[in-house]
PDB file of C-alpha atoms in Angstrom:
ATOM      1  CA  UNK A   1    -117.644  24.008 -43.613  1.00  0.00           C
ATOM      2  CA  UNK A   2    -118.000  24.130 -47.235  1.00  0.00           C
ATOM      3  CA  UNK A   3    -114.936  25.699 -49.312  1.00  0.00           C
ATOM      4  CA  UNK A   4    -117.290  28.461 -49.759  1.00  0.00           C
ATOM      5  CA  UNK A   5    -118.013  28.932 -46.265  1.00  0.00           C
ATOM      6  CA  UNK A   6    -114.545  28.865 -45.541  1.00  0.00           C
ATOM      7  CA  UNK A   7    -113.368  31.521 -47.831  1.00  0.00           C
ATOM      8  CA  UNK A   8    -116.029  33.562 -46.598  1.00  0.00           C
ATOM      9  CA  UNK A   9    -114.418  33.398 -42.833  1.00  0.00           C
ATOM     10  CA  UNK A  10    -111.147  33.537 -44.152  1.00  0.00           C
ATOM     11  CA  UNK A  11    -112.329  37.256 -45.563  1.00  0.00           C
ATOM     12  CA  UNK A  12    -113.882  38.214 -42.430  1.00  0.00           C
ATOM     13  CA  UNK A  13    -110.788  37.600 -40.868  1.00  0.00           C
ATOM     14  CA  UNK A  14    -108.510  39.383 -42.605  1.00  0.00           C
ATOM     15  CA  UNK A  15    -110.840  42.496 -42.748  1.00  0.00           C
ATOM     16  CA  UNK A  16    -110.323  41.984 -39.146  1.00  0.00           C
ATOM     17  CA  UNK A  17    -106.860  41.229 -38.763  1.00  0.00           C
ATOM     18  CA  UNK A  18    -105.946  44.676 -41.558  1.00  0.00           C
ATOM     19  CA  UNK A  19    -108.052  47.228 -39.258  1.00  0.00           C
ATOM     20  CA  UNK A  20    -106.389  46.017 -36.061  1.00  0.00           C
ATOM     21  CA  UNK A  21    -102.965  46.093 -38.202  1.00  0.00           C
ATOM     22  CA  UNK A  22    -104.178  49.045 -39.724  1.00  0.00           C
ATOM     23  CA  UNK A  23    -105.363  50.961 -36.076  1.00  0.00           C
ATOM     24  CA  UNK A  24    -102.048  49.419 -33.732  1.00  0.00           C
ATOM     25  CA  UNK A  25     -99.620  47.694 -35.905  1.00  0.00           C
ATOM     26  CA  UNK A  26     -98.693  49.069 -38.328  1.00  0.00           C
ATOM     27  CA  UNK A  27     -96.790  52.285 -37.583  1.00  0.00           C
ATOM     28  CA  UNK A  28     -95.146  51.192 -34.137  1.00  0.00           C
ATOM     29  CA  UNK A  29     -93.444  48.434 -36.758  1.00  0.00           C
ATOM     30  CA  UNK A  30     -92.446  50.485 -39.329  1.00  0.00           C
ATOM     31  CA  UNK A  31     -91.322  52.802 -37.121  1.00  0.00           C
ATOM     32  CA  UNK A  32     -88.906  50.104 -34.876  1.00  0.00           C
ATOM     33  CA  UNK A  33     -87.760  48.899 -38.463  1.00  0.00           C
ATOM     34  CA  UNK A  34     -86.772  52.273 -39.280  1.00  0.00           C
ATOM     35  CA  UNK A  35     -84.894  53.196 -35.990  1.00  0.00           C
ATOM     36  CA  UNK A  36     -83.454  49.619 -35.124  1.00  0.00           C
ATOM     37  CA  UNK A  37     -82.335  48.256 -39.195  1.00  0.00           C
ATOM     38  CA  UNK A  38     -78.748  49.552 -39.944  1.00  0.00           C
ATOM     39  CA  UNK A  39     -78.668  47.532 -43.287  1.00  0.00           C
ATOM     40  CA  UNK A  40     -82.688  47.748 -44.365  1.00  0.00           C
ATOM     41  CA  UNK A  41     -81.482  46.242 -48.299  1.00  0.00           C
ATOM     42  CA  UNK A  42     -80.939  42.989 -46.495  1.00  0.00           C
ATOM     43  CA  UNK A  43     -84.384  43.005 -46.225  1.00  0.00           C
ATOM     44  CA  UNK A  44     -85.593  44.109 -49.640  1.00  0.00           C
ATOM     45  CA  UNK A  45     -82.957  41.007 -50.762  1.00  0.00           C
ATOM     46  CA  UNK A  46     -85.544  38.676 -49.367  1.00  0.00           C
ATOM     47  CA  UNK A  47     -88.059  40.284 -51.570  1.00  0.00           C
ATOM     48  CA  UNK A  48     -86.073  40.178 -54.842  1.00  0.00           C
ATOM     49  CA  UNK A  49     -87.991  36.672 -56.218  1.00  0.00           C
ATOM     50  CA  UNK A  50     -91.097  37.400 -56.877  1.00  0.00           C
ATOM     51  CA  UNK A  51     -90.040  40.263 -59.415  1.00  0.00           C
ATOM     52  CA  UNK A  52     -89.076  38.189 -61.883  1.00  0.00           C
ATOM     53  CA  UNK A  53     -92.412  36.047 -61.338  1.00  0.00           C
ATOM     54  CA  UNK A  54     -94.748  37.328 -63.497  1.00  0.00           C
ATOM     55  CA  UNK A  55     -92.826  37.533 -66.979  1.00  0.00           C
ATOM     56  CA  UNK A  56     -92.033  34.031 -66.295  1.00  0.00           C
ATOM     57  CA  UNK A  57     -95.232  32.965 -65.587  1.00  0.00           C
ATOM     58  CA  UNK A  58     -96.236  34.862 -68.792  1.00  0.00           C
ATOM     59  CA  UNK A  59     -93.509  32.538 -70.411  1.00  0.00           C
ATOM     60  CA  UNK A  60     -95.184  29.221 -69.119  1.00  0.00           C
ATOM     61  CA  UNK A  61     -98.298  29.762 -69.960  1.00  0.00           C
ATOM     62  CA  UNK A  62     -97.180  30.491 -73.725  1.00  0.00           C
ATOM     63  CA  UNK A  63     -94.880  27.465 -74.033  1.00  0.00           C
ATOM     64  CA  UNK A  64     -97.665  24.965 -71.999  1.00  0.00           C
ATOM     65  CA  UNK A  65    -100.523  26.737 -74.565  1.00  0.00           C
ATOM     66  CA  UNK A  66     -98.620  25.752 -77.250  1.00  0.00           C
ATOM     67  CA  UNK A  67     -97.117  22.121 -76.456  1.00  0.00           C
ATOM     68  CA  UNK A  68    -101.207  21.409 -75.864  1.00  0.00           C
ATOM     69  CA  UNK A  69    -101.529  22.705 -78.907  1.00  0.00           C
ATOM     70  CA  UNK A  70     -99.016  20.634 -80.740  1.00  0.00           C
ATOM     71  CA  UNK A  71    -101.238  17.609 -79.104  1.00  0.00           C
ATOM     72  CA  UNK A  72     -99.210  16.772 -75.924  1.00  0.00           C
ATOM     73  CA  UNK A  73    -100.962  16.055 -73.553  1.00  0.00           C
ATOM     74  CA  UNK A  74     -99.687  17.629 -70.348  1.00  0.00           C
ATOM     75  CA  UNK A  75     -98.052  15.643 -67.069  1.00  0.00           C
ATOM     76  CA  UNK A  76     -99.088  16.542 -63.023  1.00  0.00           C
ATOM     77  CA  UNK A  77     -96.101  18.720 -63.071  1.00  0.00           C
ATOM     78  CA  UNK A  78     -96.370  20.740 -65.968  1.00  0.00           C
ATOM     79  CA  UNK A  79    -100.786  21.231 -65.484  1.00  0.00           C
ATOM     80  CA  UNK A  80     -99.089  22.451 -62.140  1.00  0.00           C
ATOM     81  CA  UNK A  81     -96.651  24.892 -63.724  1.00  0.00           C
ATOM     82  CA  UNK A  82     -99.842  26.132 -65.933  1.00  0.00           C
ATOM     83  CA  UNK A  83    -101.669  26.660 -62.715  1.00  0.00           C
ATOM     84  CA  UNK A  84     -99.028  28.767 -60.603  1.00  0.00           C
ATOM     85  CA  UNK A  85     -98.713  30.676 -64.193  1.00  0.00           C
ATOM     86  CA  UNK A  86    -102.239  31.466 -64.388  1.00  0.00           C
ATOM     87  CA  UNK A  87    -102.733  32.469 -60.680  1.00  0.00           C
ATOM     88  CA  UNK A  88     -99.711  34.244 -60.533  1.00  0.00           C
ATOM     89  CA  UNK A  89    -101.515  36.376 -63.426  1.00  0.00           C
ATOM     90  CA  UNK A  90    -104.981  36.463 -61.767  1.00  0.00           C
ATOM     91  CA  UNK A  91    -103.743  37.619 -58.475  1.00  0.00           C
ATOM     92  CA  UNK A  92    -101.065  40.658 -60.693  1.00  0.00           C
ATOM     93  CA  UNK A  93    -104.314  41.893 -62.322  1.00  0.00           C
ATOM     94  CA  UNK A  94    -106.605  41.566 -59.011  1.00  0.00           C
ATOM     95  CA  UNK A  95    -103.395  43.532 -56.843  1.00  0.00           C
ATOM     96  CA  UNK A  96    -103.600  46.474 -60.188  1.00  0.00           C
ATOM     97  CA  UNK A  97    -107.533  46.892 -58.781  1.00  0.00           C
ATOM     98  CA  UNK A  98    -106.982  46.912 -55.555  1.00  0.00           C
ATOM     99  CA  UNK A  99    -104.572  49.392 -55.071  1.00  0.00           C
ATOM    100  CA  UNK A 100    -106.712  51.945 -56.922  1.00  0.00           C
ATOM    101  CA  UNK A 101    -109.821  51.576 -54.831  1.00  0.00           C
ATOM    102  CA  UNK A 102    -108.081  52.302 -51.327  1.00  0.00           C
ATOM    103  CA  UNK A 103    -105.278  54.552 -52.597  1.00  0.00           C
ATOM    104  CA  UNK A 104    -103.582  53.588 -48.902  1.00  0.00           C
ATOM    105  CA  UNK A 105     -99.663  55.593 -48.939  1.00  0.00           C
ATOM    106  CA  UNK A 106     -96.494  53.556 -48.467  1.00  0.00           C
ATOM    107  CA  UNK A 107     -94.312  53.596 -45.189  1.00  0.00           C
ATOM    108  CA  UNK A 108     -91.523  55.053 -46.948  1.00  0.00           C
ATOM    109  CA  UNK A 109     -90.290  57.365 -50.393  1.00  0.00           C
ATOM    110  CA  UNK A 110     -89.346  55.617 -52.413  1.00  0.00           C
ATOM    111  CA  UNK A 111     -89.679  57.192 -56.017  1.00  0.00           C
ATOM    112  CA  UNK A 112     -90.954  59.911 -57.306  1.00  0.00           C
ATOM    113  CA  UNK A 113     -90.962  61.783 -54.474  1.00  0.00           C
ATOM    114  CA  UNK A 114     -94.245  59.605 -53.285  1.00  0.00           C
ATOM    115  CA  UNK A 115     -95.539  61.144 -49.793  1.00  0.00           C
ATOM    116  CA  UNK A 116     -95.369  58.306 -46.970  1.00  0.00           C
ATOM    117  CA  UNK A 117     -96.147  57.698 -43.282  1.00  0.00           C
ATOM    118  CA  UNK A 118     -92.148  57.880 -42.383  1.00  0.00           C
ATOM    119  CA  UNK A 119     -90.983  61.290 -43.577  1.00  0.00           C
ATOM    120  CA  UNK A 120     -93.819  62.849 -44.519  1.00  0.00           C
ATOM    121  CA  UNK A 121     -96.784  61.619 -41.611  1.00  0.00           C
ATOM    122  CA  UNK A 122     -98.845  61.170 -43.859  1.00  0.00           C
ATOM    123  CA  UNK A 123    -101.172  57.944 -43.479  1.00  0.00           C
ATOM    124  CA  UNK A 124    -103.987  56.334 -44.203  1.00  0.00           C
ATOM    125  CA  UNK A 125    -106.894  55.504 -47.515  1.00  0.00           C
ATOM    126  CA  UNK A 126    -107.905  57.862 -50.184  1.00  0.00           C
ATOM    127  CA  UNK A 127    -110.079  55.191 -52.171  1.00  0.00           C
ATOM    128  CA  UNK A 128    -109.945  55.644 -55.340  1.00  0.00           C
ATOM    129  CA  UNK A 129    -106.815  58.133 -55.958  1.00  0.00           C
ATOM    130  CA  UNK A 130    -104.796  56.287 -58.780  1.00  0.00           C
ATOM    131  CA  UNK A 131    -101.012  56.698 -58.720  1.00  0.00           C
ATOM    132  CA  UNK A 132     -97.944  55.420 -58.038  1.00  0.00           C
ATOM    133  CA  UNK A 133     -97.704  57.104 -54.374  1.00  0.00           C
ATOM    134  CA  UNK A 134    -100.912  55.641 -53.392  1.00  0.00           C
ATOM    135  CA  UNK A 135    -100.550  51.677 -53.929  1.00  0.00           C
ATOM    136  CA  UNK A 136     -99.271  50.798 -50.625  1.00  0.00           C
ATOM    137  CA  UNK A 137    -102.395  48.071 -50.244  1.00  0.00           C
ATOM    138  CA  UNK A 138    -102.603  45.202 -50.646  1.00  0.00           C
ATOM    139  CA  UNK A 139     -98.634  44.360 -51.004  1.00  0.00           C
ATOM    140  CA  UNK A 140     -98.410  42.848 -54.397  1.00  0.00           C
ATOM    141  CA  UNK A 141     -95.452  40.734 -54.087  1.00  0.00           C
ATOM    142  CA  UNK A 142     -97.389  39.317 -51.157  1.00  0.00           C
ATOM    143  CA  UNK A 143     -99.872  38.432 -53.375  1.00  0.00           C
ATOM    144  CA  UNK A 144     -98.640  37.152 -56.420  1.00  0.00           C
ATOM    145  CA  UNK A 145     -95.664  34.790 -54.048  1.00  0.00           C
ATOM    146  CA  UNK A 146     -98.650  33.227 -52.050  1.00  0.00           C
ATOM    147  CA  UNK A 147    -100.600  32.608 -55.856  1.00  0.00           C
ATOM    148  CA  UNK A 148     -97.594  30.141 -56.393  1.00  0.00           C
ATOM    149  CA  UNK A 149     -97.553  28.814 -53.219  1.00  0.00           C
ATOM    150  CA  UNK A 150    -100.997  28.198 -52.893  1.00  0.00           C
ATOM    151  CA  UNK A 151    -100.788  25.882 -55.845  1.00  0.00           C
ATOM    152  CA  UNK A 152     -97.933  24.158 -54.957  1.00  0.00           C
ATOM    153  CA  UNK A 153     -99.710  23.865 -51.233  1.00  0.00           C
ATOM    154  CA  UNK A 154    -102.161  21.796 -53.106  1.00  0.00           C
ATOM    155  CA  UNK A 155    -100.511  19.588 -55.723  1.00  0.00           C
ATOM    156  CA  UNK A 156     -97.309  19.177 -53.365  1.00  0.00           C
ATOM    157  CA  UNK A 157     -97.954  18.652 -50.170  1.00  0.00           C
ATOM    158  CA  UNK A 158     -94.783  17.822 -48.903  1.00  0.00           C
ATOM    159  CA  UNK A 159     -93.021  20.241 -48.889  1.00  0.00           C
ATOM    160  CA  UNK A 160     -95.676  22.564 -47.375  1.00  0.00           C
ATOM    161  CA  UNK A 161     -92.802  23.504 -44.560  1.00  0.00           C
ATOM    162  CA  UNK A 162     -90.478  24.958 -47.422  1.00  0.00           C
ATOM    163  CA  UNK A 163     -93.144  27.252 -49.208  1.00  0.00           C
ATOM    164  CA  UNK A 164     -94.389  28.544 -45.660  1.00  0.00           C
ATOM    165  CA  UNK A 165     -90.255  29.487 -45.300  1.00  0.00           C
ATOM    166  CA  UNK A 166     -90.906  31.511 -48.699  1.00  0.00           C
ATOM    167  CA  UNK A 167     -93.780  33.569 -47.977  1.00  0.00           C
ATOM    168  CA  UNK A 168     -92.710  34.062 -44.472  1.00  0.00           C
ATOM    169  CA  UNK A 169     -88.748  35.314 -46.171  1.00  0.00           C
ATOM    170  CA  UNK A 170     -90.929  37.269 -48.605  1.00  0.00           C
ATOM    171  CA  UNK A 171     -93.090  38.860 -45.668  1.00  0.00           C
ATOM    172  CA  UNK A 172     -90.269  39.604 -44.114  1.00  0.00           C
ATOM    173  CA  UNK A 173     -88.021  41.390 -46.107  1.00  0.00           C
ATOM    174  CA  UNK A 174     -90.809  43.561 -47.214  1.00  0.00           C
ATOM    175  CA  UNK A 175     -91.727  44.718 -43.356  1.00  0.00           C
ATOM    176  CA  UNK A 176     -88.628  44.879 -42.768  1.00  0.00           C
ATOM    177  CA  UNK A 177     -87.448  47.098 -45.340  1.00  0.00           C
ATOM    178  CA  UNK A 178     -90.357  49.277 -45.236  1.00  0.00           C
ATOM    179  CA  UNK A 179     -91.640  48.731 -48.347  1.00  0.00           C
ATOM    180  CA  UNK A 180     -95.592  47.489 -46.699  1.00  0.00           C
ATOM    181  CA  UNK A 181     -96.958  47.977 -43.943  1.00  0.00           C
ATOM    182  CA  UNK A 182     -98.595  44.354 -42.175  1.00  0.00           C
ATOM    183  CA  UNK A 183    -101.858  45.047 -43.320  1.00  0.00           C
ATOM    184  CA  UNK A 184    -100.431  45.240 -46.903  1.00  0.00           C
ATOM    185  CA  UNK A 185     -98.940  42.262 -46.354  1.00  0.00           C
ATOM    186  CA  UNK A 186    -101.952  40.535 -44.840  1.00  0.00           C
ATOM    187  CA  UNK A 187    -104.894  41.871 -47.179  1.00  0.00           C
ATOM    188  CA  UNK A 188    -101.798  40.202 -49.951  1.00  0.00           C
ATOM    189  CA  UNK A 189    -101.299  37.260 -49.088  1.00  0.00           C
ATOM    190  CA  UNK A 190    -105.301  36.543 -48.890  1.00  0.00           C
ATOM    191  CA  UNK A 191    -105.609  37.910 -52.604  1.00  0.00           C
ATOM    192  CA  UNK A 192    -103.009  35.582 -53.315  1.00  0.00           C
ATOM    193  CA  UNK A 193    -104.016  32.411 -51.893  1.00  0.00           C
ATOM    194  CA  UNK A 194    -108.054  33.135 -53.091  1.00  0.00           C
ATOM    195  CA  UNK A 195    -106.482  33.096 -56.341  1.00  0.00           C
ATOM    196  CA  UNK A 196    -104.308  29.993 -55.968  1.00  0.00           C
ATOM    197  CA  UNK A 197    -107.114  28.204 -54.363  1.00  0.00           C
ATOM    198  CA  UNK A 198    -110.196  28.947 -56.646  1.00  0.00           C
ATOM    199  CA  UNK A 199    -107.972  28.461 -59.977  1.00  0.00           C
ATOM    200  CA  UNK A 200    -106.862  25.000 -58.579  1.00  0.00           C
ATOM    201  CA  UNK A 201    -110.804  24.229 -57.775  1.00  0.00           C
ATOM    202  CA  UNK A 202    -111.999  25.638 -60.676  1.00  0.00           C
ATOM    203  CA  UNK A 203    -109.263  23.073 -62.669  1.00  0.00           C
ATOM    204  CA  UNK A 204    -110.505  20.363 -60.837  1.00  0.00           C
ATOM    205  CA  UNK A 205    -113.889  21.164 -61.373  1.00  0.00           C
ATOM    206  CA  UNK A 206    -113.475  21.413 -65.362  1.00  0.00           C
ATOM    207  CA  UNK A 207    -110.952  18.109 -64.575  1.00  0.00           C
ATOM    208  CA  UNK A 208    -114.072  15.993 -63.612  1.00  0.00           C
ATOM    209  CA  UNK A 209    -116.740  17.416 -65.863  1.00  0.00           C
ATOM    210  CA  UNK A 210    -114.899  16.354 -68.450  1.00  0.00           C
ATOM    211  CA  UNK A 211    -113.976  12.592 -66.947  1.00  0.00           C
ATOM    212  CA  UNK A 212    -118.166  12.052 -66.763  1.00  0.00           C
ATOM    213  CA  UNK A 213    -118.355  13.101 -70.414  1.00  0.00           C
TER     214      UNK A 213
END
């Protein structure tokens, strides 16, 4: 199967999984954690790492860009860091626009008295609504995490079990603290993986083209 066919099949699978989760899993899972977890901040701590990733990605991009402008050839590790940074930035921008498109309300109320499923029974999509209160889908934390992890997954495959644990920790933290529904996390993961996969593929094609010249 060609890469584009794999991506299309993956997209179809994510759409199906998100629909199933939206209809039958999101609300029961949110209620379960709300009723049984005494200290949701324990789960919240698992989600802190992605918060620092966006400014770090910009810093890494600028530093490596300046190094390259100075005439230095980037090493494999530095190329990987560059792609991680670009992948994260693209994922961050992509999720901002997707959140606007879908306009989904949050599982719980966190900021500015936003309507939520657990407090108000508000549940669903409000397409192109805009505003922080309607920005649950897809999960941005999952997207930026998977954007970086996907590049690392391709460049350094020996550490894949650790990468899987990192993604699982963020996903469990987001769902357990009721920051996101399961379907938000599923969609966010696909956004991040797509960004990392596409950027890495474009980079490899660019390198191959330069070698042929």
